[in-house]
Short mmCIF file of C-alpha atoms in Angstrom, two decimals:
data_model
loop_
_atom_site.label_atom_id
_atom_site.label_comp_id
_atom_site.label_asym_id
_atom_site.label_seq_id
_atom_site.Cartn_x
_atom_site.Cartn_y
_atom_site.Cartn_z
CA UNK Q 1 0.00 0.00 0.00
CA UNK Q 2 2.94 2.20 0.60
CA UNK Q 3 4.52 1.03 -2.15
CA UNK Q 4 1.20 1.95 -4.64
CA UNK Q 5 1.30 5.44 -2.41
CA UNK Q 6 4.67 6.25 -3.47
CA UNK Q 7 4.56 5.47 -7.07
CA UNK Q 8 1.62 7.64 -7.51
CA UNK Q 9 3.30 10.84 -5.68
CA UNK Q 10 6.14 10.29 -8.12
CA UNK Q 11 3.94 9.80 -10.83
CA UNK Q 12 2.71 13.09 -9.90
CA UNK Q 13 5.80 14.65 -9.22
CA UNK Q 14 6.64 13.68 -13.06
CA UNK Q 15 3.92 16.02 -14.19
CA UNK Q 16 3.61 19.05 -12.12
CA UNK Q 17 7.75 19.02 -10.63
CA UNK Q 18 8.69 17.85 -7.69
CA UNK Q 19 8.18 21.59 -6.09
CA UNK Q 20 4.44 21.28 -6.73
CA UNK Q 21 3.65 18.30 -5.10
CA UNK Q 22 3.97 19.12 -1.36
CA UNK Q 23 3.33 16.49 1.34
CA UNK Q 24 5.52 17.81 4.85
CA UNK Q 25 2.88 19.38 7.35
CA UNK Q 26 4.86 22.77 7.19
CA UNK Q 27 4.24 23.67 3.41
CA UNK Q 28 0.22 21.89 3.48
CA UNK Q 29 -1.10 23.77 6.54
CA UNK Q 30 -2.38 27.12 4.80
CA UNK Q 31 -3.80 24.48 2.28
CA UNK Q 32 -5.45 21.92 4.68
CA UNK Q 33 -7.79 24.09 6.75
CA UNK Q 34 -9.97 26.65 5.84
CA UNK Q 35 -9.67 30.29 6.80
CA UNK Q 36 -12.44 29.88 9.81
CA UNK Q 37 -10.73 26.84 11.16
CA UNK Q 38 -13.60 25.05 11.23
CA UNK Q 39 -12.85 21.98 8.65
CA UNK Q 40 -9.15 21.17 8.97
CA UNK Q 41 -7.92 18.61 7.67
CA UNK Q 42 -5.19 16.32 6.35
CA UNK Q 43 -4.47 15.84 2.35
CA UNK Q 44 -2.22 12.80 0.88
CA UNK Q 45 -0.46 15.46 -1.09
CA UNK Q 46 -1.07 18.75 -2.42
CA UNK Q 47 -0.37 19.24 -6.09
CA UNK Q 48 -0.39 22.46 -7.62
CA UNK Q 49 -0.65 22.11 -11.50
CA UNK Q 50 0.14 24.94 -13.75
CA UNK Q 51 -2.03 24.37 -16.70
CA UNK Q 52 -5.44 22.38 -18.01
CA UNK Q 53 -2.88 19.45 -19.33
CA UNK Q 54 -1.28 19.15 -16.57
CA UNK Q 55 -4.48 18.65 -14.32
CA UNK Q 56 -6.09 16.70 -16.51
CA UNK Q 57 -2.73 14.09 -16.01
CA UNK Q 58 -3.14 14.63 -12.50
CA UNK Q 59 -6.88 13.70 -12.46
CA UNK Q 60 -6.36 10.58 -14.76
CA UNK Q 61 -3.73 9.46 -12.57
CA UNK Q 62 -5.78 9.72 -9.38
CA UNK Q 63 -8.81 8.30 -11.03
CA UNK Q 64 -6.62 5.01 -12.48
CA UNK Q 65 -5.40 4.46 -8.52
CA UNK Q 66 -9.03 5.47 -7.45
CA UNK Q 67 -7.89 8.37 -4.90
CA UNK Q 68 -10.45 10.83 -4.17
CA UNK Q 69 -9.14 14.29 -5.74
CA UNK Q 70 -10.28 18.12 -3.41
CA UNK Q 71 -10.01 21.41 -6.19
CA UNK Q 72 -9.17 24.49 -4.65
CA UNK Q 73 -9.34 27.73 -5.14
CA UNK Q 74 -8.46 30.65 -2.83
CA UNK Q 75 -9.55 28.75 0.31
CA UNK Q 76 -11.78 31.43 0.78
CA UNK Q 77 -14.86 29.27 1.02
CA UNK Q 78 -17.43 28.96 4.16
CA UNK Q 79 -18.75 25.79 4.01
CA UNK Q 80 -16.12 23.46 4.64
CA UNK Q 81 -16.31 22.09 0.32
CA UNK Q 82 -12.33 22.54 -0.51
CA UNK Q 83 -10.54 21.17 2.23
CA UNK Q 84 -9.96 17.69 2.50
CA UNK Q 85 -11.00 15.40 5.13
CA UNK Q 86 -9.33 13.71 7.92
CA UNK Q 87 -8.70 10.04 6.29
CA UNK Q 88 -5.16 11.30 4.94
CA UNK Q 89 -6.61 9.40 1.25
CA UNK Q 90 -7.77 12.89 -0.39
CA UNK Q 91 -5.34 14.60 -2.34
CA UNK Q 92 -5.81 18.44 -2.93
CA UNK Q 93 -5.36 20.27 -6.05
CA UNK Q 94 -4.95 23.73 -6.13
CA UNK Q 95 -5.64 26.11 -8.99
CA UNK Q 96 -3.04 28.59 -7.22
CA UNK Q 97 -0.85 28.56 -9.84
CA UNK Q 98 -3.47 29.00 -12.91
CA UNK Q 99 -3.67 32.37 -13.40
CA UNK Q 100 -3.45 33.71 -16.56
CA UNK Q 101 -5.60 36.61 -18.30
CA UNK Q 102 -5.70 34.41 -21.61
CA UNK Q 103 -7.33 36.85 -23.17
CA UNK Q 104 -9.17 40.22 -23.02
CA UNK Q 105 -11.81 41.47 -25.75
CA UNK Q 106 -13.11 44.87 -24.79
CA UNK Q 107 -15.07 44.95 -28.44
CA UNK Q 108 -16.65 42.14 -27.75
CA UNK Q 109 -17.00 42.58 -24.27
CA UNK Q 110 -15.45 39.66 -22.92
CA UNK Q 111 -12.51 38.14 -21.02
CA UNK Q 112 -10.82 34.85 -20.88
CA UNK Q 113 -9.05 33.72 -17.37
CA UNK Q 114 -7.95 30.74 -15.73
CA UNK Q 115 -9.44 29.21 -12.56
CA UNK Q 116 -6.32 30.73 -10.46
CA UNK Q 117 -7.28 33.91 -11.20
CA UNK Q 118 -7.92 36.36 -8.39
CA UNK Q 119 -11.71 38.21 -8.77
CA UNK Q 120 -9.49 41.38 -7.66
CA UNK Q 121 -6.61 40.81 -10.79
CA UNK Q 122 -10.07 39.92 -13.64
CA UNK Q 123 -11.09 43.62 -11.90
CA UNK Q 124 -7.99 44.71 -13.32
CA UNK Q 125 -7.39 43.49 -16.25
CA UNK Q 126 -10.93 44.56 -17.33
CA UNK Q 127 -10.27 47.94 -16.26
CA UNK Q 128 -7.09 48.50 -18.21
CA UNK Q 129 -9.05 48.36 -20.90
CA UNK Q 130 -11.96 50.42 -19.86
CA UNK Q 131 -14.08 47.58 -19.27
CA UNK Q 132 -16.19 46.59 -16.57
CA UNK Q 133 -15.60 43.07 -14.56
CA UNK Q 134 -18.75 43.49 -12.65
CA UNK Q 135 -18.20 40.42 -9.72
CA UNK Q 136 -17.08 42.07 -6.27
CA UNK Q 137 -16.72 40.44 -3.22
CA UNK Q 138 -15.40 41.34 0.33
CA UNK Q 139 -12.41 38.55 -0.28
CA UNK Q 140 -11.81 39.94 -3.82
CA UNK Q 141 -8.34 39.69 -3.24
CA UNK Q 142 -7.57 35.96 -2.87
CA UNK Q 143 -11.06 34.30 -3.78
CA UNK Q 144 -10.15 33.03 -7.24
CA UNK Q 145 -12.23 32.90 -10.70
CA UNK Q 146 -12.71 29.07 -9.94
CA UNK Q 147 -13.99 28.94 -6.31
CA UNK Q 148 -16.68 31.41 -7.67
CA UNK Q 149 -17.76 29.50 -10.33
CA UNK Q 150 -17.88 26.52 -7.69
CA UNK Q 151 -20.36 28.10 -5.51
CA UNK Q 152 -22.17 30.63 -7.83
CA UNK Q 153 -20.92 33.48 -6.20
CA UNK Q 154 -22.45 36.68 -6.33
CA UNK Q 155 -21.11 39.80 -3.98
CA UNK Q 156 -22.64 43.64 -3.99
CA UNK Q 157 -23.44 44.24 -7.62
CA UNK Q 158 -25.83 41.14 -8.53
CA UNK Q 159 -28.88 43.65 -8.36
CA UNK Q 160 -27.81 44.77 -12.10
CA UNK Q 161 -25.40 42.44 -13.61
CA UNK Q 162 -26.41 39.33 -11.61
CA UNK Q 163 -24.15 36.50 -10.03
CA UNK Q 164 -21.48 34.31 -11.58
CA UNK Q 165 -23.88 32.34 -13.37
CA UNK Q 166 -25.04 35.30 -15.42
CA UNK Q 167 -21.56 36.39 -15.98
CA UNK Q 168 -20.07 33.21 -17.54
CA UNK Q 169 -20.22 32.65 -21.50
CA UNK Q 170 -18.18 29.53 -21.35
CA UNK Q 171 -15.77 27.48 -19.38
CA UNK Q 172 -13.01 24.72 -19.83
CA UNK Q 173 -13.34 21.60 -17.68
CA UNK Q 174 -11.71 18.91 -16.51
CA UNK Q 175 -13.73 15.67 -16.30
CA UNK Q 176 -13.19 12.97 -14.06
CA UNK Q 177 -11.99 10.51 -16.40
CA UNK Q 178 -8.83 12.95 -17.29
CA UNK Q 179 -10.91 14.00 -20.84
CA UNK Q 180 -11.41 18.01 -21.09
CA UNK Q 181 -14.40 19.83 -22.42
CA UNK Q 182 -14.05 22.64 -24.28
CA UNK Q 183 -16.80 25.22 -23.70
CA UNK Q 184 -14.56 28.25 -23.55
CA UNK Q 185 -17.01 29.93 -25.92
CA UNK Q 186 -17.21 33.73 -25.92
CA UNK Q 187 -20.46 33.33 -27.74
CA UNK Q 188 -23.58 34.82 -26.17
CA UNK Q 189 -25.69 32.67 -28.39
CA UNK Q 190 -25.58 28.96 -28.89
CA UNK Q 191 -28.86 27.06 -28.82
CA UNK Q 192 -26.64 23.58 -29.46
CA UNK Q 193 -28.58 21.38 -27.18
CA UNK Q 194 -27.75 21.37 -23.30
CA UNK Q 195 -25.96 24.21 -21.83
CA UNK Q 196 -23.81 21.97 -20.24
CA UNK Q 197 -21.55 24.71 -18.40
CA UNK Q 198 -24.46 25.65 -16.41
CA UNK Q 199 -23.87 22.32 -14.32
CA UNK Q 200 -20.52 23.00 -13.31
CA UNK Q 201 -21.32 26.12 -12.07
CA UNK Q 202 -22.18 25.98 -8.52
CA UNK Q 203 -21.50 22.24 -8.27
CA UNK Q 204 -18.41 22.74 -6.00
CA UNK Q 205 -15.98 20.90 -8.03
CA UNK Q 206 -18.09 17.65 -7.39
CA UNK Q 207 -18.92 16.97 -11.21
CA UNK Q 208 -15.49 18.44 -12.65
CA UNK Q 209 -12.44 21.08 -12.32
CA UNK Q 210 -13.22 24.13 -14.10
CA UNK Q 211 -9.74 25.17 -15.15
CA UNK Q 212 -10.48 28.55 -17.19
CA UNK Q 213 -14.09 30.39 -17.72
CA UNK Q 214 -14.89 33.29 -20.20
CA UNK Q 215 -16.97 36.14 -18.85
CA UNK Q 216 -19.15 39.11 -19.77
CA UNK Q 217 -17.82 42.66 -19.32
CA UNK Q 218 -19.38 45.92 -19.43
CA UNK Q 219 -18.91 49.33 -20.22
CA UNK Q 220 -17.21 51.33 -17.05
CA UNK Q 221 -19.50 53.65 -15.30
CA UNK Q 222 -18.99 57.37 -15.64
CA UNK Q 223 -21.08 58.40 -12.62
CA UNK Q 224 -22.24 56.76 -9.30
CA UNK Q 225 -24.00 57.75 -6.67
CA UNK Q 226 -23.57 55.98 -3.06
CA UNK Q 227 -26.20 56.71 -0.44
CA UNK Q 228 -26.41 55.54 3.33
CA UNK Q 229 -29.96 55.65 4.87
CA UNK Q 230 -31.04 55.16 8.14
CA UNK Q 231 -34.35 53.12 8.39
CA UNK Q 232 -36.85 52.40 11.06
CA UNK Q 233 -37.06 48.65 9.74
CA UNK Q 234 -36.18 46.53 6.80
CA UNK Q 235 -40.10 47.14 5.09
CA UNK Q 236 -38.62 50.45 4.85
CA UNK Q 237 -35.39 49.15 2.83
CA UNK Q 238 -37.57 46.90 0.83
CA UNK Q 239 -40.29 49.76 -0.53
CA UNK Q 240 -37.20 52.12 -0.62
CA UNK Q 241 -35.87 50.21 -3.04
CA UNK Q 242 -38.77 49.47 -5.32
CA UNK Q 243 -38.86 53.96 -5.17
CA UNK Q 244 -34.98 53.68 -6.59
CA UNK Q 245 -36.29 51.16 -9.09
CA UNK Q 246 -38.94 53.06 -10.59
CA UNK Q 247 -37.13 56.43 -10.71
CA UNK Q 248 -33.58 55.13 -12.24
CA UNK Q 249 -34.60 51.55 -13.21
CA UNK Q 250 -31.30 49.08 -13.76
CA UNK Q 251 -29.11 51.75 -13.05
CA UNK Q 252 -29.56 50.39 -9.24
CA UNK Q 253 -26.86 48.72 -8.66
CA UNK Q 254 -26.66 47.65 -5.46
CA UNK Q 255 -28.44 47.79 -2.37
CA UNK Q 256 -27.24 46.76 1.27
CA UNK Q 257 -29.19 46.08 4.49
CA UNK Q 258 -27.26 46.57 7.79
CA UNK Q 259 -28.56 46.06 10.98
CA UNK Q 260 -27.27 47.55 14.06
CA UNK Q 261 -25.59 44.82 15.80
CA UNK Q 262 -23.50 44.55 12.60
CA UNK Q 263 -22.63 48.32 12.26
CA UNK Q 264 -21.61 48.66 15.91
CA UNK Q 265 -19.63 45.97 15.81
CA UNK Q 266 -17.23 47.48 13.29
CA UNK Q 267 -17.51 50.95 14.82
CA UNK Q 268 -16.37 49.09 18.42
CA UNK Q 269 -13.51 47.84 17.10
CA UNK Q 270 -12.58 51.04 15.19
CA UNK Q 271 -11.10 49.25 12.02
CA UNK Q 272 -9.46 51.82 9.45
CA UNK Q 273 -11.09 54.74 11.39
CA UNK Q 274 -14.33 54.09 10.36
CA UNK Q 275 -16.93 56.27 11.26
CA UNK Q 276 -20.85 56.25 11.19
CA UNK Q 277 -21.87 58.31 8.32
CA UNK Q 278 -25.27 59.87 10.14
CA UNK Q 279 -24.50 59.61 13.66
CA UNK Q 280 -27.51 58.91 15.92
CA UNK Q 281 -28.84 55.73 16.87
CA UNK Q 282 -31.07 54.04 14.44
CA UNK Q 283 -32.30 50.66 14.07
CA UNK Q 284 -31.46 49.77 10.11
CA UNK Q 285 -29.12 51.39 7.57
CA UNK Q 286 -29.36 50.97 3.75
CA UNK Q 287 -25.98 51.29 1.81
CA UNK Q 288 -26.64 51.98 -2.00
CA UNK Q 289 -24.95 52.72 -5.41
CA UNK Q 290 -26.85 54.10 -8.56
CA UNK Q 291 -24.38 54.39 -11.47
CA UNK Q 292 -24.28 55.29 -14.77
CA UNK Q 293 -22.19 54.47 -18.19
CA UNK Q 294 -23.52 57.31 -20.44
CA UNK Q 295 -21.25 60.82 -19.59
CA UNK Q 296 -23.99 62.84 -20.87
CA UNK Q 297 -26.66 61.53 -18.04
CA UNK Q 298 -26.36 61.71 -14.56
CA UNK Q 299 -28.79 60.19 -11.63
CA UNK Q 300 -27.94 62.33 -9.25
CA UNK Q 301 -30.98 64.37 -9.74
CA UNK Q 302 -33.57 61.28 -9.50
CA UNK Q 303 -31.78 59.67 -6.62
CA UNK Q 304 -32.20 63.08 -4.13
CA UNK Q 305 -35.37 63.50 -5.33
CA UNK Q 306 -36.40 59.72 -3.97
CA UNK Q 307 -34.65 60.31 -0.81
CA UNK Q 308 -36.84 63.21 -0.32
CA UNK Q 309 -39.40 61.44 -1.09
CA UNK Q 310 -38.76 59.01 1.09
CA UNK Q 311 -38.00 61.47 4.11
CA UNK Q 312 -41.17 63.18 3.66
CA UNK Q 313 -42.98 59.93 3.83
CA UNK Q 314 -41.22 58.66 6.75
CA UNK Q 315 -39.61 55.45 5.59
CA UNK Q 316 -35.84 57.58 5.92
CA UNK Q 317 -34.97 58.81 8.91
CA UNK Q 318 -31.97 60.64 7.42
CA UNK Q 319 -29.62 60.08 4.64
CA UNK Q 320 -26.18 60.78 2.97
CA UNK Q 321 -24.76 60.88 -0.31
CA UNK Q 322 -21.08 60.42 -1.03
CA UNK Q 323 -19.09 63.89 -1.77
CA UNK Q 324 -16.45 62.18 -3.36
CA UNK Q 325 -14.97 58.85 -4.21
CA UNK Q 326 -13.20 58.85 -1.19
CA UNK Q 327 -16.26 59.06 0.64
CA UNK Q 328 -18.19 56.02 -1.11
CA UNK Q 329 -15.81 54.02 -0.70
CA UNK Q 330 -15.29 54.80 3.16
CA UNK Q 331 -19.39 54.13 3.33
CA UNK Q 332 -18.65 50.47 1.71
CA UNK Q 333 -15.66 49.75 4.10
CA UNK Q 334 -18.45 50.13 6.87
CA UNK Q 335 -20.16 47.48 4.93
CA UNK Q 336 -17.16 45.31 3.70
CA UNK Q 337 -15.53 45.18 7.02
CA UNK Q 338 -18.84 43.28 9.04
CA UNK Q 339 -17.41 39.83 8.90
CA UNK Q 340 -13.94 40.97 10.50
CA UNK Q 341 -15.57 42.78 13.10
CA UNK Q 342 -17.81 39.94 13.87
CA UNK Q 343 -14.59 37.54 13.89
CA UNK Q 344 -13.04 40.11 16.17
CA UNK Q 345 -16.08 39.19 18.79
CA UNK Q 346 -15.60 35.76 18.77
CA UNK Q 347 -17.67 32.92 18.21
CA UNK Q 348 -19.72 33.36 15.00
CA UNK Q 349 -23.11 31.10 13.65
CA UNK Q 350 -23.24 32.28 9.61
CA UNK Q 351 -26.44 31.76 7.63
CA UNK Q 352 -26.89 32.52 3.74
CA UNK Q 353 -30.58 32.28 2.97
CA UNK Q 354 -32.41 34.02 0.59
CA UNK Q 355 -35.81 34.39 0.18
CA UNK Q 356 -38.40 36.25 -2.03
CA UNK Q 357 -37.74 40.28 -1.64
CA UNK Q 358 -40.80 40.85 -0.03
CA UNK Q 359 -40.46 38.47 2.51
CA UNK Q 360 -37.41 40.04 3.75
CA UNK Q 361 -39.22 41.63 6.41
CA UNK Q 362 -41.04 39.00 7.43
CA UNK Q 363 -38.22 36.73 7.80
CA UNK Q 364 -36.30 38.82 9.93
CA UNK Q 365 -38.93 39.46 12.26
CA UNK Q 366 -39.81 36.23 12.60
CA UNK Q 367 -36.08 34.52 12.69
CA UNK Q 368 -35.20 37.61 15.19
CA UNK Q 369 -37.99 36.28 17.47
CA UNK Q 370 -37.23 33.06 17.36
CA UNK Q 371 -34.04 32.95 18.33
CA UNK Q 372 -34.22 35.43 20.51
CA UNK Q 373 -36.74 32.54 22.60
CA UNK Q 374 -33.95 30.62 22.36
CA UNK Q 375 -30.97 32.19 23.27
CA UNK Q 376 -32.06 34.79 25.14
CA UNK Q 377 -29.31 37.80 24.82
CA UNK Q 378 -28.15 36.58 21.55
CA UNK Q 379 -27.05 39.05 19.01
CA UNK Q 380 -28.36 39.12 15.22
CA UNK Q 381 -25.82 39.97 12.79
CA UNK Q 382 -27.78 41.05 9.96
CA UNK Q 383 -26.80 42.25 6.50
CA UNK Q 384 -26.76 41.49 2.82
CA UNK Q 385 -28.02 42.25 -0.66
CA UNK Q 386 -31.73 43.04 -0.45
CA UNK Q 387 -32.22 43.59 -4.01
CA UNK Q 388 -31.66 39.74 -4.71
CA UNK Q 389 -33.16 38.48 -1.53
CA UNK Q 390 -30.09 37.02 0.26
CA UNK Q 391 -28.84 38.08 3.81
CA UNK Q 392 -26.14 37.24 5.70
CA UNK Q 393 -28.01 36.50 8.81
CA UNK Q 394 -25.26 36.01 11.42
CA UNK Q 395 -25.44 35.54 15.18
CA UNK Q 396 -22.66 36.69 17.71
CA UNK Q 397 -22.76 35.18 21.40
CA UNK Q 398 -24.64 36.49 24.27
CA UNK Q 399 -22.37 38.47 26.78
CA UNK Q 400 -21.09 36.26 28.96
CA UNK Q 401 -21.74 33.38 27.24
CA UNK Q 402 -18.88 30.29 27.10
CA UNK Q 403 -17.38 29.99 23.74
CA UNK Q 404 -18.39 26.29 24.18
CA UNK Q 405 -21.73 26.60 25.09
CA UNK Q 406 -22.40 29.22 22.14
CA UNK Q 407 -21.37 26.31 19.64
CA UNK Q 408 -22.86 23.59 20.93
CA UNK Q 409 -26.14 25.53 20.17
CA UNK Q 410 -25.12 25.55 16.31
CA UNK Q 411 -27.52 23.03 15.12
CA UNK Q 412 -30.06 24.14 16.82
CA UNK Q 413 -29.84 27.67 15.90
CA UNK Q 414 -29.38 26.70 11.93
CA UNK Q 415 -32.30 24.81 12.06
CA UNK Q 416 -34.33 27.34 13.44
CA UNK Q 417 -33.13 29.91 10.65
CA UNK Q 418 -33.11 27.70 8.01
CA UNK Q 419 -36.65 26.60 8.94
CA UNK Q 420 -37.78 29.56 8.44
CA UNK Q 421 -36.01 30.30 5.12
CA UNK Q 422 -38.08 27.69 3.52
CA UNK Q 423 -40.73 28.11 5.04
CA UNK Q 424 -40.95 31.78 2.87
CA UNK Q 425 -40.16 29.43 -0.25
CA UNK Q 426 -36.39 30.65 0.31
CA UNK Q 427 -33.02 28.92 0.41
CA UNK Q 428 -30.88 27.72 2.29
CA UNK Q 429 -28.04 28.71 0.34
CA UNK Q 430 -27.69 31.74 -1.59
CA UNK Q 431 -24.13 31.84 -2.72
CA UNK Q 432 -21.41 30.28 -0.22
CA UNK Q 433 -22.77 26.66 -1.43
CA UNK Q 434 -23.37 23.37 0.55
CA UNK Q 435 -19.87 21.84 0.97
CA UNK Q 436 -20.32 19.78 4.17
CA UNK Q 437 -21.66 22.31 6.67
CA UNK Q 438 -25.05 22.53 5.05
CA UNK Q 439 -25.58 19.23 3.68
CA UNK Q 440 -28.03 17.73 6.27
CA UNK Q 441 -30.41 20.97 5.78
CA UNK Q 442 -29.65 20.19 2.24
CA UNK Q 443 -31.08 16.92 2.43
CA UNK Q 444 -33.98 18.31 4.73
CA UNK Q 445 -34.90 21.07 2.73
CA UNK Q 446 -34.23 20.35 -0.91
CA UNK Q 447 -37.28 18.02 -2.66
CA UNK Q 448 -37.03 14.34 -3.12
CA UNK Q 449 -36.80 14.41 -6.71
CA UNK Q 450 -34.62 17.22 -7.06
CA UNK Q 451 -32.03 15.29 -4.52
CA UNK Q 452 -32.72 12.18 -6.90
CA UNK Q 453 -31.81 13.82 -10.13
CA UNK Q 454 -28.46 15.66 -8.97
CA UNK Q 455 -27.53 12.19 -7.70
CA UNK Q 456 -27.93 10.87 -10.85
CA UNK Q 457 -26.19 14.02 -12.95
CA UNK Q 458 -22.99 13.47 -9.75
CA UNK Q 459 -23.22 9.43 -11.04
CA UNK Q 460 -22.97 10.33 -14.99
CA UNK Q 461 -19.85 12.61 -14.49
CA UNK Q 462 -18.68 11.12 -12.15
CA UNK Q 463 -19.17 7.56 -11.08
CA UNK Q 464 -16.41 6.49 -9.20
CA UNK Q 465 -16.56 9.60 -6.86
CA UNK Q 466 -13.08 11.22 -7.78
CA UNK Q 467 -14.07 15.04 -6.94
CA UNK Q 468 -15.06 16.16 -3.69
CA UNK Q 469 -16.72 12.70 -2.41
CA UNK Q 470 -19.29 13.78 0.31
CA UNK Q 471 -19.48 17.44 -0.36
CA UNK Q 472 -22.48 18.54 -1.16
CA UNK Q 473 -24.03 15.02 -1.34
CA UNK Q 474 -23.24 12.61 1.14
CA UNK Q 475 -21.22 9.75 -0.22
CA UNK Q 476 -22.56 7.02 -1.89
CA UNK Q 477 -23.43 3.62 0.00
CA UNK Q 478 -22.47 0.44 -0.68
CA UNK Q 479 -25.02 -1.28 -3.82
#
């Protein structure tokens, strides 16, 4: 068994160099646990190929000597689905050294990149050519093009350009027989029977390794305007934004809840300075941008007038608007900077539900009173994108509460909130994906035949479990 475990790490070794297959605890640790510390773990090897060919070798090789294979992207992940388990038989492949720009089309609006690819560095190549990469999220600068094509990721500006899914035109994979499909279309119309790239995306690297993607881009925007609004409640937020709607239509481009708890959270811990932007002690804030390509139009105009509007009718209780770049983007740190202040308190219970935008409210005030029976004291984190329907729905420890005792009442606090989810016809899961920490509400929640065809989908591409056995869908039992 040693014997067969050695020959395959040199067999690896052959393909990706002996520097890129890394097996002493010292160079694996970053790789083996996630950023949380809440799924370590302990990988065969890792191997860190450098281009498609070179992973598929890697995955035919596994696949021949039937070892389970982990893809990884920028370890940014929340749900424990790229970090191996504890048998020591996984072996991890990172993308980390896949990151290429392969090409960049501002005609035709589009870029190529490889899996390895930072979301931060696609920003940037997109903007050096006056060009729009629309995806933006608060780990920007290490989350990688492939983890958010694993979990459909979507960040701050899904309200007008929508989430990974809606940004991808194509993608190369890896399959788990070593084969690679070629998909890395830039076409934005091809009625050629199935759309098969739409099953990789948000499958967690359980059906395949997406080793490069193609993506929309847009034009820049000339002119945005960022507001911060202090509400009495999150009806408010939700009818405020419906007013935004009608007066500048898509030009809403995103829209943030924050409840208290989360804003004074950051303020306590003072990170970068950071300041409240109204002062005074309200219950609900609403961070927004309205932008605009065109130099000849400008929002500005429309967006006052609805925040008068919306002061004279009593849903605002006051509002800002950004003087100057500067200032916008010290109102998003406020909102970027929630998850390390909540970190900073300790102990933290994340949720990622969505459910219809209307039933925001409603969710809120019932999840709120829930838990609030029982853990008395606990504290709602509370923040996210209203104008797709998913929060961040977070809970902090009660003061004085053992660090023990707070997560020994996980379970029973996610089923509460996730109960509730679907009970408003709302997920589970908006956009950090399944991985292993959701799967049993997975299971719960998700319909019998739904669970029966992805089963059969994870059996066609992959039948002998090679990627990511157990993620997502609990591994297969004996026939």
């Amino acid at each position: 068994m040693a014997d067969q475990a050695s020959s395959l790490l040199a067999a690896l070794a052959a393909v990706v160099g002996d520097a890129h297959v890394l097996t002493d605890q010292r160079d694996t640790a970053s790789y083996v646990a996630d950023w949380r510390g809440q799924y370590p773990g302990i990988a065969r090897a890792v191997v860190r190929p450098a281009s498609t060919a070179q992973v598929a070798e890697v995955v035919r090789l596994c696949a021949h000597a039937g070892v389970p294979l982990v893809p990884q992207g920028g370890n940014t992940g929340l749900v424990g689905g790229s970090t191996p388990d504890d048998s020591g038989r996984e072996i991890l492949i990172s993308l980390g050294r896949m990151t290429a720009q392969r090409r960049v089309d501002p005609l035709g609006n589009s870029i190529i990149l490889e899996a390895g690819c930072t979301i931060l560095a696609a920003q940037q190549a997109a903007a050096a050519c006056q060009r729009l990469f629309p995806l933006s999220l608060a780990s920007e600068g290490s989350a990688t093009i492939g983890g958010a094509l694993s979990t459909n990721a979507g960040g701050e500006q899904v309200l007008r350009y929508g989430n990974t899914r809606d940004l991808t035109l194509g993608l190369e994979v890896v399959l788990a027989d070593g084969r690679v499909l070629d998909a890395l279309t830039t076409l934005r119309k091809d009625n050629t029977g199935y759309d098969l790239k739409q099953l990789f995306i948000g499958a967690e690297g359980t059906l395949g390794i997406v080793t490069a993607a193609a993506f929309k881009l847009f034009a820049l925007p000339r002119r945005t305007v960022t507001g911060w609004v202090a509400l009495a409640d999150p009806q408010a937020a939700v009818e405020l934004l419906a007013m935004l709607g009608d007066a500048v239509g898509e030009r809403v481009t995103a829209f943030e809840l924050l409840g208290r708890e989360a804003l004074d959270q950051v303020l306590a811990h003072g990170l970068d300075g950071m300041r409240d932007p109204l002062g005074g002690d309200y219950p609900w804030a609403v961070l927004f941008d309205v932008s605009e390509a065109s130099a000849s139009l400008d929002p500005s105009q429309a967006v006052e007038e609805v925040l008068a509007g919306a002061l004279e009718r009593g849903l605002a209780g006051d509002a800002a608007l950004a003087a100057s770049g500067r200032q916008a983007e010290e109102f998003w740190a406020l909102r970027e900077h929630v998850p390390e202040a909540q970190r900073l308190e300790g102990p933290s219970i994340k949720h990622d539900i969505s459910v219809p935008i209307t039933a925001i409210p409603a969710f809120i005030a019932t999840a709120d009173a829930a838990l609030r029976r029982a853990v008395p004291g606990i504290r709602i984190v509370c923040f996210g994108h209203v104008g797709d329907g998913n929060l961040h729905y977070n809970q902090s420890k009660p003061a004085g509460m053992a660090d023990a005792e707070f997560r020994a009442r996980a379970s029973e606090i996610h089923d509460i909130v996730h109960g509730i989810a679907a009970s408003l016809d709302g997920s589970i899961s908006a956009e950090h994906g399944i991985g292993r920490l959701k799967q049993q509400a997975f299971l719960r929640h998700k319909s019998p035949v739904a669970l029966d065809l992805m089963t059969r989908v994870k059996t066609a591409f992959d039948p002998h479990g090679v990627f990511n056995p157990g993620r997502v869908l609990p591994l297969a039992g004996p026939t």
